[in-house]
GROMACS .gro file of C-alpha atoms in nm:
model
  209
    1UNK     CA    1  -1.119  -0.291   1.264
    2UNK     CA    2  -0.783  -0.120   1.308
    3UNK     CA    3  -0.437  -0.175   1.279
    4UNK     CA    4  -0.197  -0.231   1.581
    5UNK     CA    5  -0.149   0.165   1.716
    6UNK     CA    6   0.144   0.370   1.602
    7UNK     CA    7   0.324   0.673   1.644
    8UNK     CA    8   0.123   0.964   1.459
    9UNK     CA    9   0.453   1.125   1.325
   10UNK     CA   10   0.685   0.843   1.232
   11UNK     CA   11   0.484   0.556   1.247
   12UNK     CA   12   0.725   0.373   1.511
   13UNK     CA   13   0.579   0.123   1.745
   14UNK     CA   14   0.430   0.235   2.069
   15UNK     CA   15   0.477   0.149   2.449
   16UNK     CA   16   0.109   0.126   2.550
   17UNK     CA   17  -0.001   0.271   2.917
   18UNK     CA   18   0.098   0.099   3.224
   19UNK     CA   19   0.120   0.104   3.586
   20UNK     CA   20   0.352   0.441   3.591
   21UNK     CA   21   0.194   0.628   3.323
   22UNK     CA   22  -0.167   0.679   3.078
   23UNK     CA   23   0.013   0.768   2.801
   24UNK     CA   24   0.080   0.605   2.460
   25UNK     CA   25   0.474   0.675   2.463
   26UNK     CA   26   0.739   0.654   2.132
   27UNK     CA   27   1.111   0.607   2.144
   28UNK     CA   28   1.144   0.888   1.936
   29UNK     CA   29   0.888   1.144   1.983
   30UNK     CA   30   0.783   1.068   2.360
   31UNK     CA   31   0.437   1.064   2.469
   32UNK     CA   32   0.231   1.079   2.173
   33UNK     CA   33  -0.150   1.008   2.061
   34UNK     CA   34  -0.140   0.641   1.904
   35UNK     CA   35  -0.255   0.700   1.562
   36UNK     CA   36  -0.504   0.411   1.399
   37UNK     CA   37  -0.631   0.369   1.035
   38UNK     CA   38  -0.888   0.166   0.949
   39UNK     CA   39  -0.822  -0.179   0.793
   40UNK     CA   40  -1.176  -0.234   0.718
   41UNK     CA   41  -1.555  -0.110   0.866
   42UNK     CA   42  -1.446   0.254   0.715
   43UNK     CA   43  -1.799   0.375   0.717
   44UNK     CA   44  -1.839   0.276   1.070
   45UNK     CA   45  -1.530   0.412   1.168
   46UNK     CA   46  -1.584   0.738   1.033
   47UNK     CA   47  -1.934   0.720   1.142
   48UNK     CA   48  -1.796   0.645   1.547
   49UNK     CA   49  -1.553   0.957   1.457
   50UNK     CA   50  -1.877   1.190   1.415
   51UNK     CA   51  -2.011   1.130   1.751
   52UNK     CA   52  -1.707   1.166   1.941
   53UNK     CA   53  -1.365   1.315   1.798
   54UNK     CA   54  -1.262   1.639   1.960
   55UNK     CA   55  -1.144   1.788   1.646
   56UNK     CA   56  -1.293   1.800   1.293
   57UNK     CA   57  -1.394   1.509   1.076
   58UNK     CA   58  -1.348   1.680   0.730
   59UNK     CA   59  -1.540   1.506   0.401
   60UNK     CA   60  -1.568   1.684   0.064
   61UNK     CA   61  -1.940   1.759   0.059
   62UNK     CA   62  -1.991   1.727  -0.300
   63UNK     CA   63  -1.690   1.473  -0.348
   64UNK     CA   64  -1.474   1.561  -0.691
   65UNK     CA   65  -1.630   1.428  -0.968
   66UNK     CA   66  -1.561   1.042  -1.041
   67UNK     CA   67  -1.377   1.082  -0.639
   68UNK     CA   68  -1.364   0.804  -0.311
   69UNK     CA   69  -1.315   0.787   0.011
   70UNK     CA   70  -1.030   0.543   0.033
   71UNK     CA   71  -0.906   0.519   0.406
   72UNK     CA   72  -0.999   0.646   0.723
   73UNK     CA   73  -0.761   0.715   1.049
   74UNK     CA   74  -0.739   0.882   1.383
   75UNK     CA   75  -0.488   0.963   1.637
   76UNK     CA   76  -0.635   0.938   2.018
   77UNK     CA   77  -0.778   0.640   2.218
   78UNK     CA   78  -1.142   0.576   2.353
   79UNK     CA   79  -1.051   0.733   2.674
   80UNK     CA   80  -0.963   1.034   2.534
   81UNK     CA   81  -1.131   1.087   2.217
   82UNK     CA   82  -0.944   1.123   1.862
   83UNK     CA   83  -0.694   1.471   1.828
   84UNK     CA   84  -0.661   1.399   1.514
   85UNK     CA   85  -0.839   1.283   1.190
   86UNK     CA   86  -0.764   1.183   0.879
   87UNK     CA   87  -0.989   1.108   0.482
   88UNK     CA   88  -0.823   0.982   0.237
   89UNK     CA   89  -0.973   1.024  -0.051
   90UNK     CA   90  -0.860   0.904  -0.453
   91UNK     CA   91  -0.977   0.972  -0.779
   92UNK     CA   92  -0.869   1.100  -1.133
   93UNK     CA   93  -0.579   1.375  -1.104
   94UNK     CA   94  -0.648   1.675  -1.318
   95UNK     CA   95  -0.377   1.644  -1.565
   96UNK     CA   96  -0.424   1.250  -1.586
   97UNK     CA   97  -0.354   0.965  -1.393
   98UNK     CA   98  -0.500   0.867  -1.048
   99UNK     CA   99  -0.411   1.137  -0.758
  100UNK     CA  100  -0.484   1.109  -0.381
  101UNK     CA  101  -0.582   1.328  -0.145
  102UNK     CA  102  -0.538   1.321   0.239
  103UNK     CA  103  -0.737   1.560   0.416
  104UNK     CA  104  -0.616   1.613   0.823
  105UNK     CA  105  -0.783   1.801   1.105
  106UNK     CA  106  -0.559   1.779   1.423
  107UNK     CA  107  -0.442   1.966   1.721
  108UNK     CA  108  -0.134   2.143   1.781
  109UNK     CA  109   0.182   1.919   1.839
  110UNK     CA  110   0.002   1.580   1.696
  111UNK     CA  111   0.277   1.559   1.418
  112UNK     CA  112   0.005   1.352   1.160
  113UNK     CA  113  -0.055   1.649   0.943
  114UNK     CA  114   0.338   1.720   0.918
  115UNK     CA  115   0.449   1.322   0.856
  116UNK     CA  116   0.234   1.329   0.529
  117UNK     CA  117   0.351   1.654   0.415
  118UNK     CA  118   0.717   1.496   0.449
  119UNK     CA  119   0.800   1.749   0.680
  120UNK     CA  120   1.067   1.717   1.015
  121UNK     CA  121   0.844   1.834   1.271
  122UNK     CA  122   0.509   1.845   1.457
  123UNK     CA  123   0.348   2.172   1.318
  124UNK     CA  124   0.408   2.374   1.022
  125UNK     CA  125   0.685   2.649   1.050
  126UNK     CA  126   0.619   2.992   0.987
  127UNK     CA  127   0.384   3.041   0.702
  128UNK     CA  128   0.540   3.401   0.558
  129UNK     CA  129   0.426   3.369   0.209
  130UNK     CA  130   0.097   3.452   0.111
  131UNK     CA  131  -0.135   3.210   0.135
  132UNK     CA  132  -0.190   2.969  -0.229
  133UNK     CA  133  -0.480   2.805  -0.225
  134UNK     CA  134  -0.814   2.804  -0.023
  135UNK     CA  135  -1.140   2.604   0.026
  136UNK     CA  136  -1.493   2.653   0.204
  137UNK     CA  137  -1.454   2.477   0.562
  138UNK     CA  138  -1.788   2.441   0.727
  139UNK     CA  139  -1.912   2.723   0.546
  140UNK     CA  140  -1.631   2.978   0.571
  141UNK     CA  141  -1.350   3.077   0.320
  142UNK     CA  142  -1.029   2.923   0.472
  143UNK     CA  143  -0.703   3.051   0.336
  144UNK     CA  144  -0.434   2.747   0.292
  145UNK     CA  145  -0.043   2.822   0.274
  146UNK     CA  146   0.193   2.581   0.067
  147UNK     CA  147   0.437   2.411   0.262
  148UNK     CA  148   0.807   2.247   0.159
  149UNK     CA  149   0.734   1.904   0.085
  150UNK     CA  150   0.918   1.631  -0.084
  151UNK     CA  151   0.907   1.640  -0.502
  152UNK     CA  152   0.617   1.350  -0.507
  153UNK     CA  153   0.359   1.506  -0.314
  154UNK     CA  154   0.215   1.921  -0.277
  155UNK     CA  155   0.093   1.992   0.102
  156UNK     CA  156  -0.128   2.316   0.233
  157UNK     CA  157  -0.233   2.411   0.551
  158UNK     CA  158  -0.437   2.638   0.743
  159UNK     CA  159  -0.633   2.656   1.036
  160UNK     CA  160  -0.996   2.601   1.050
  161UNK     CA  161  -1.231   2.541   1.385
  162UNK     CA  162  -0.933   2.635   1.618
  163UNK     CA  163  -0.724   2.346   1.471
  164UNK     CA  164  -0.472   2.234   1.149
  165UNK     CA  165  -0.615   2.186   0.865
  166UNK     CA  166  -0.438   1.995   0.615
  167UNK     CA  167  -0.472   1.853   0.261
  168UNK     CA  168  -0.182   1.670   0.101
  169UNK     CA  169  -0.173   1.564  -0.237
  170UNK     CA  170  -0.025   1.289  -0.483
  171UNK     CA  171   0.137   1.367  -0.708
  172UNK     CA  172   0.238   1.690  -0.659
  173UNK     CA  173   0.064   1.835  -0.975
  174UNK     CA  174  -0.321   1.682  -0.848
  175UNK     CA  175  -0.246   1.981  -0.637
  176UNK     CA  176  -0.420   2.159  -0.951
  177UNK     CA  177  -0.807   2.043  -0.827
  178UNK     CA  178  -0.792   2.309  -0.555
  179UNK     CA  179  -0.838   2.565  -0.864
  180UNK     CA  180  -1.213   2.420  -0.864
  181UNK     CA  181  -1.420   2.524  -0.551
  182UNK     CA  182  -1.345   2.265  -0.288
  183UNK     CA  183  -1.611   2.264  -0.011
  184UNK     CA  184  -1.541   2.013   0.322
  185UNK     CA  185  -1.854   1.972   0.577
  186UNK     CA  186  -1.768   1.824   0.965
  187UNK     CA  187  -1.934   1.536   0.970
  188UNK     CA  188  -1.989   1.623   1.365
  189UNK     CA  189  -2.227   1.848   1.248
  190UNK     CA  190  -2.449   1.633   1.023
  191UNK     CA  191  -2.412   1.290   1.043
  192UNK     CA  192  -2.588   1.187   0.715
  193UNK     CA  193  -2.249   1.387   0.470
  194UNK     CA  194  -2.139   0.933   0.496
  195UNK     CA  195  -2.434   0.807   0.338
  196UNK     CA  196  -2.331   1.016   0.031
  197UNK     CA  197  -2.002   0.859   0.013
  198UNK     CA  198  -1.844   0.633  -0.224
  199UNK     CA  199  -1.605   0.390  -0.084
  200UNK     CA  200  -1.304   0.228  -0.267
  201UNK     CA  201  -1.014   0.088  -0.282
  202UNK     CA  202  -0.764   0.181  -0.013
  203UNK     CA  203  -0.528   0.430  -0.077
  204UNK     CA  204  -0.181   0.451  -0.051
  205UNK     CA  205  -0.041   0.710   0.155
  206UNK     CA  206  -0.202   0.724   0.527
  207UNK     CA  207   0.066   0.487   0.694
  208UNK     CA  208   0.345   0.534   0.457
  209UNK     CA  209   0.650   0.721   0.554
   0.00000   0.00000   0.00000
């Protein structure tokens, strides 16, 4: 089960298709893909996402130690197929206290990635600095550049499997567990990653401003 569709970059309600149009349209941002996350059924949701999303469906494959998968979302519809995806996952920050981590996989001009980071637009601007951080997606060594994010959160992205990739992070200093050796699997590519999963309590952060 999901919640009613929204706009994937500012979470405004959406003018569903109709007669003169197939699109998902916001006030704001225009046509758009609705974005969904998961109320409940998170397994089966991200299960569903395996078999059919267009872009990656990134999981941790070990999970940080004493780490959850706490919400699950997508931006597409069933015609379609999701353009977007989006773990959240939540555990113990590395300097203390809990931290979250949202990691997104999304086409260009989707806007999901960018609305966690905090940032103004669909896509990440020019990424001129060297990159910061990096993890091992689907088996390759994937460079991530910081982005400019509000003071409560630390954002990264880079591109992996012709697509974003970004993980966001609360609070800013959790962004410390990309020092370990982060490795994220595409669960299109082997189904059984969810039935090594942990599932907890919802996080915080996937449909908040």
């Amino acid at each position: 089960m999901t919640a009613p569709p929204v706009c994937p970059a500012c979470l405004g309600a959406l003018d569903p298709p109709d007669v003169w149009s197939d699109r998902w349209r916001c006030g704001r941002h225009g046509d758009v893909e609705p974005f969904h996350e998961a109320q409940s059924s998170r397994e089966q949701l991200l299960r569903s996402l395996g078999r059919t999303s267009r872009v990656p469906v990134w999981l941790p494959a070990p999970m940080p130690v004493h780490w959850f998968a706490s919400g699950v979302g997508w931006a597409g519809d069933d015609r379609s197929g999701a353009h977007a995806t989006a773990l959240s996952t939540s555990g113990p920050s590395p300097v203390g206290g809990p931290a979250e981590m949202v990691l997104v996989a999304e086409s260009p001009r989707i806007g999901l990635g960018a609305r966690l980071a905090g940032l103004s637009g669909s896509d990440p601007e020019r990424l001129d600095a060297a990159p910061e951080a990096k993890v091992e997606a689907a088996g390759h060594p994937t460079a991530l550049w910081p982005v400019t994010t509000p003071p409560d959160r630390a954002a990264f992205v880079g591109e992996a499997l012709g697509v974003w990739l970004w993980l966001v992070l609360w609070p800013a200093d959790a962004a410390l567990i990309l020092l370990e050796q982060l490795v994220i699997e595409d669960m299109r590519d082997d189904a059984t990653l969810v039935d090594r999963m942990l599932f907890g309590a919802p996080g915080s952060h996937l449909s908040s401003p």
